[in-house]
Amino acid sequence: MTLQPLTPVNCAGLLQPGCSLLQLDGEILLFGQKGWPKRSCPTGVFGIRLKHGEMKLRAISFSNDSCYLPPLRCPAVCRLDPYDGLPESYLIHGGRTPNNEISSSLYLLTMDSRGCNRKLTLRCREKELVGEVPGARYGHAMTIIQSRGKTACVMFGGRSYMPAGERTTERWNSVIDCPPQVFLFDLEFGCSSAHVLPELSDGQSFHVALAREDCVYFIGGHSITSDSRPPRLFRLRVELLQGSPLLSCEVLESGLSISSAIVTRTGPSHRYIVLGGYQSDSQKRMECSTIILDEKGIHIEHLDPPQWTQDIIHSRTWFGGSAGDGCILLGVPTEGRPSQPDVHYFYHISFQQAKESSEEEGTQACSQESTDYDNSTPLEDSEELYFGREPHELENSSDDEGDIYNEEDEEDESQTGYWIKCCLSCQVDPNTWEPYYSTELHRPAMIFCSKGEGGHWVHAQCMELSETLLVKLSQGGKKYFCLDHGGLPFQEMTPPRQVISLKRTPMKMKNRNGALMFKISPSKKSFFKKLFD
């Protein structure tokens, strides 16, 4: 067991509480970045590289047929191991966007291809559910069960906003526990069904959910209604019968009082390590536990925790995720220290034995170094060949460092972009902004003011423009003046472009000969006339 500090290289501002770590094709991926994606990585998904005590991020691209995947905090993330010829993939449901909107969409994330330089390309598709569909929520759990040769997905728990009829101005952003319903849906047809069990009487969120074959275990969790973390432990059994599924629930003893815990798997067997989380609102859970699932049921054992540092002990919050089998990436805030430029401290925790750890480090080093060709023997002329690759894929293929994400390369959106302060009375805040016009989706509508040197952009909402007028101005050819430069909605008709007609004069050909003319005397004319008559 090791606890190694990590130095983030120009990427500490992207990781935040509620982010998710995924593992596809042997690569660790960061999903749920802080804020909306920017120009250098429009997908918002990054590959995490841990090497020599440093943490670097690499932008991950999506295929052309992928749908948009917003950065979601606290979604339900479920890994699908390869089965029936399908590749490994991830299911992502719900979560909160940077605008504090709660999503109800279900996404399927798979690997699309690998470039000639081992660059990973992902494919994201949105899956439609029919029937009793779960609503928008976050902090819930989703697992995969197998019964009678069939595979299905189980979803339970979570939080959501209050119903629209109960929301008031003072309690507009208040959240409540979702009803204690168990949702079951198949992955092939997307048929969803909701089930109510008497044992699950209270809603819960941020709990641990582990599955083995046809059984799902729910451990711990937090309840808003009672504001408590009772040591609960439920075993849900799902039988996928021919007609309709059969669900049964059993309350077990010796649960854990925990919420927001980090779970990592230690191998192909159903053996897990639970670390972190909270015992109360003001107390972290500094202990570790080993959970084993077998034919007899569930076994929870105590595990000695790592030697925590003082920064970890005194921090009020922490977050992280699984960074591979038996490994965890942990982040703690710097607690407002002005001397620390980074927002969080990061640590890499490994629960593997020394021999296993050294073997994995050697394997990772080999796979990572295989993408760096700077130290290899140069090939002669056209000895290095690439088949079936586009020219743009060959650029920087020998230098993996060229794709490392750097926060300093990003533009400051407080000075440029959609989140500028357009006027003295600007009320657009990227943290609390909500769509105002029907045409807005993720960014506020803006309009160009023609006054000033070169003009400037302003928010349409700050200019108190109606949606009808905004559409009219965007489709017409009239200049717009903002409230600070005239105060009228629009002025001056844009003068039409003057088109100068071209005079087409016939071109004279040089050295052009005219018609041939012969001079004939009158006597010769009479002779030729008599001759032809």
mmCIF file of N, CA, C and O in Angstrom, residues 102 114 129 148 155 175-176 197 216 218 227 254 266 305 319 328 336 340 350 359 371 382 398 401 424 438 482:
data_model
loop_
_atom_site.group_PDB
_atom_site.id
_atom_site.type_symbol
_atom_site.label_atom_id
_atom_site.label_comp_id
_atom_site.label_asym_id
_atom_site.label_seq_id
_atom_site.Cartn_x
_atom_site.Cartn_y
_atom_site.Cartn_z
ATOM 1 N N ILE A 102 -30.357 19.472 -14.003
ATOM 2 C CA ILE A 102 -30.258 18.039 -13.750
ATOM 3 C C ILE A 102 -30.685 17.300 -15.005
ATOM 4 O O ILE A 102 -31.763 17.559 -15.549
ATOM 5 N N ARG A 114 -8.461 3.515 -32.524
ATOM 6 C CA ARG A 114 -7.136 3.952 -32.079
ATOM 7 C C ARG A 114 -6.364 4.431 -33.289
ATOM 8 O O ARG A 114 -6.294 3.741 -34.313
ATOM 9 N N LEU A 129 -35.162 5.507 -23.724
ATOM 10 C CA LEU A 129 -35.892 4.572 -22.886
ATOM 11 C C LEU A 129 -37.390 4.765 -23.089
ATOM 12 O O LEU A 129 -37.860 5.887 -23.291
ATOM 13 N N ARG A 148 -30.496 -15.782 -15.798
ATOM 14 C CA ARG A 148 -31.063 -16.684 -16.803
ATOM 15 C C ARG A 148 -30.580 -16.348 -18.213
ATOM 16 O O ARG A 148 -31.351 -16.370 -19.187
ATOM 17 N N MET A 155 -31.291 0.585 -11.502
ATOM 18 C CA MET A 155 -31.033 1.949 -11.057
ATOM 19 C C MET A 155 -31.856 2.231 -9.801
ATOM 20 O O MET A 155 -33.030 1.846 -9.709
ATOM 21 N N VAL A 175 -33.414 20.615 -3.252
ATOM 22 C CA VAL A 175 -33.491 19.254 -3.783
ATOM 23 C C VAL A 175 -34.110 18.341 -2.734
ATOM 24 O O VAL A 175 -34.059 18.615 -1.525
ATOM 25 N N ILE A 176 -34.700 17.265 -3.198
ATOM 26 C CA ILE A 176 -35.321 16.266 -2.332
ATOM 27 C C ILE A 176 -34.888 14.886 -2.786
ATOM 28 O O ILE A 176 -34.347 14.711 -3.889
ATOM 29 N N LEU A 197 -40.699 -1.629 -3.584
ATOM 30 C CA LEU A 197 -40.510 -2.725 -2.630
ATOM 31 C C LEU A 197 -40.732 -2.194 -1.224
ATOM 32 O O LEU A 197 -40.276 -1.088 -0.895
ATOM 33 N N VAL A 216 -27.868 -7.364 -6.216
ATOM 34 C CA VAL A 216 -27.303 -6.026 -6.074
ATOM 35 C C VAL A 216 -27.335 -5.671 -4.594
ATOM 36 O O VAL A 216 -28.369 -5.844 -3.923
ATOM 37 N N PHE A 218 -26.929 -2.638 -1.806
ATOM 38 C CA PHE A 218 -26.913 -1.207 -1.560
ATOM 39 C C PHE A 218 -26.361 -0.972 -0.159
ATOM 40 O O PHE A 218 -26.910 -1.486 0.831
ATOM 41 N N ASP A 227 -31.746 13.614 7.210
ATOM 42 C CA ASP A 227 -30.404 14.190 7.309
ATOM 43 C C ASP A 227 -29.481 13.266 8.099
ATOM 44 O O ASP A 227 -28.816 13.671 9.057
ATOM 45 N N SER A 254 -25.015 -5.430 9.708
ATOM 46 C CA SER A 254 -23.604 -5.023 9.578
ATOM 47 C C SER A 254 -23.363 -4.207 8.314
ATOM 48 O O SER A 254 -22.503 -4.534 7.490
ATOM 49 N N THR A 266 -10.193 -4.894 -7.086
ATOM 50 C CA THR A 266 -8.810 -5.364 -6.943
ATOM 51 C C THR A 266 -8.453 -6.486 -7.893
ATOM 52 O O THR A 266 -7.362 -7.043 -7.794
ATOM 53 N N PRO A 305 -5.933 1.637 6.735
ATOM 54 C CA PRO A 305 -5.854 2.733 5.756
ATOM 55 C C PRO A 305 -4.409 3.131 5.508
ATOM 56 O O PRO A 305 -3.499 2.773 6.268
ATOM 57 N N PHE A 319 -12.457 14.018 -2.578
ATOM 58 C CA PHE A 319 -13.153 13.375 -3.684
ATOM 59 C C PHE A 319 -12.131 12.577 -4.476
ATOM 60 O O PHE A 319 -10.910 12.675 -4.247
ATOM 61 N N ILE A 328 -6.447 4.322 -6.612
ATOM 62 C CA ILE A 328 -7.400 5.402 -6.411
ATOM 63 C C ILE A 328 -6.689 6.734 -6.604
ATOM 64 O O ILE A 328 -5.561 6.922 -6.134
ATOM 65 N N GLY A 336 -7.907 27.235 0.845
ATOM 66 C CA GLY A 336 -7.715 28.678 0.734
ATOM 67 C C GLY A 336 -6.332 29.174 1.049
ATOM 68 O O GLY A 336 -6.170 30.310 1.510
ATOM 69 N N GLN A 340 -0.452 28.411 -2.297
ATOM 70 C CA GLN A 340 -0.588 27.270 -3.187
ATOM 71 C C GLN A 340 -1.346 27.695 -4.437
ATOM 72 O O GLN A 340 -2.520 28.072 -4.367
ATOM 73 N N SER A 350 -2.298 3.219 -3.957
ATOM 74 C CA SER A 350 -2.241 1.878 -4.527
ATOM 75 C C SER A 350 -2.329 0.859 -3.400
ATOM 76 O O SER A 350 -1.565 0.917 -2.430
ATOM 77 N N GLU A 359 5.185 -4.766 -11.356
ATOM 78 C CA GLU A 359 4.865 -5.325 -12.662
ATOM 79 C C GLU A 359 3.955 -4.393 -13.451
ATOM 80 O O GLU A 359 4.143 -4.177 -14.640
ATOM 81 N N THR A 371 4.635 4.991 -27.399
ATOM 82 C CA THR A 371 4.148 6.108 -28.202
ATOM 83 C C THR A 371 5.194 7.189 -28.394
ATOM 84 O O THR A 371 4.969 8.140 -29.119
ATOM 85 N N SER A 382 11.979 5.537 -46.503
ATOM 86 C CA SER A 382 10.569 5.179 -46.408
ATOM 87 C C SER A 382 10.369 3.852 -45.697
ATOM 88 O O SER A 382 9.447 3.117 -46.007
ATOM 89 N N SER A 398 4.974 11.199 -33.407
ATOM 90 C CA SER A 398 6.144 10.730 -32.678
ATOM 91 C C SER A 398 6.349 11.467 -31.372
ATOM 92 O O SER A 398 7.291 11.189 -30.655
ATOM 93 N N GLU A 401 3.909 14.358 -26.150
ATOM 94 C CA GLU A 401 3.792 15.519 -25.294
ATOM 95 C C GLU A 401 3.059 16.661 -25.974
ATOM 96 O O GLU A 401 2.619 17.587 -25.330
ATOM 97 N N LEU A 424 -22.173 47.733 -17.436
ATOM 98 C CA LEU A 424 -22.083 47.917 -15.988
ATOM 99 C C LEU A 424 -23.182 47.163 -15.253
ATOM 100 O O LEU A 424 -22.986 46.725 -14.113
ATOM 101 N N SER A 438 -35.754 30.908 -26.012
ATOM 102 C CA SER A 438 -35.963 29.521 -26.453
ATOM 103 C C SER A 438 -34.844 29.038 -27.356
ATOM 104 O O SER A 438 -34.651 27.830 -27.514
ATOM 105 N N CYS A 482 -26.371 49.395 -28.606
ATOM 106 C CA CYS A 482 -26.741 48.942 -27.275
ATOM 107 C C CYS A 482 -27.256 50.109 -26.440
ATOM 108 O O CYS A 482 -27.256 51.263 -26.874
#
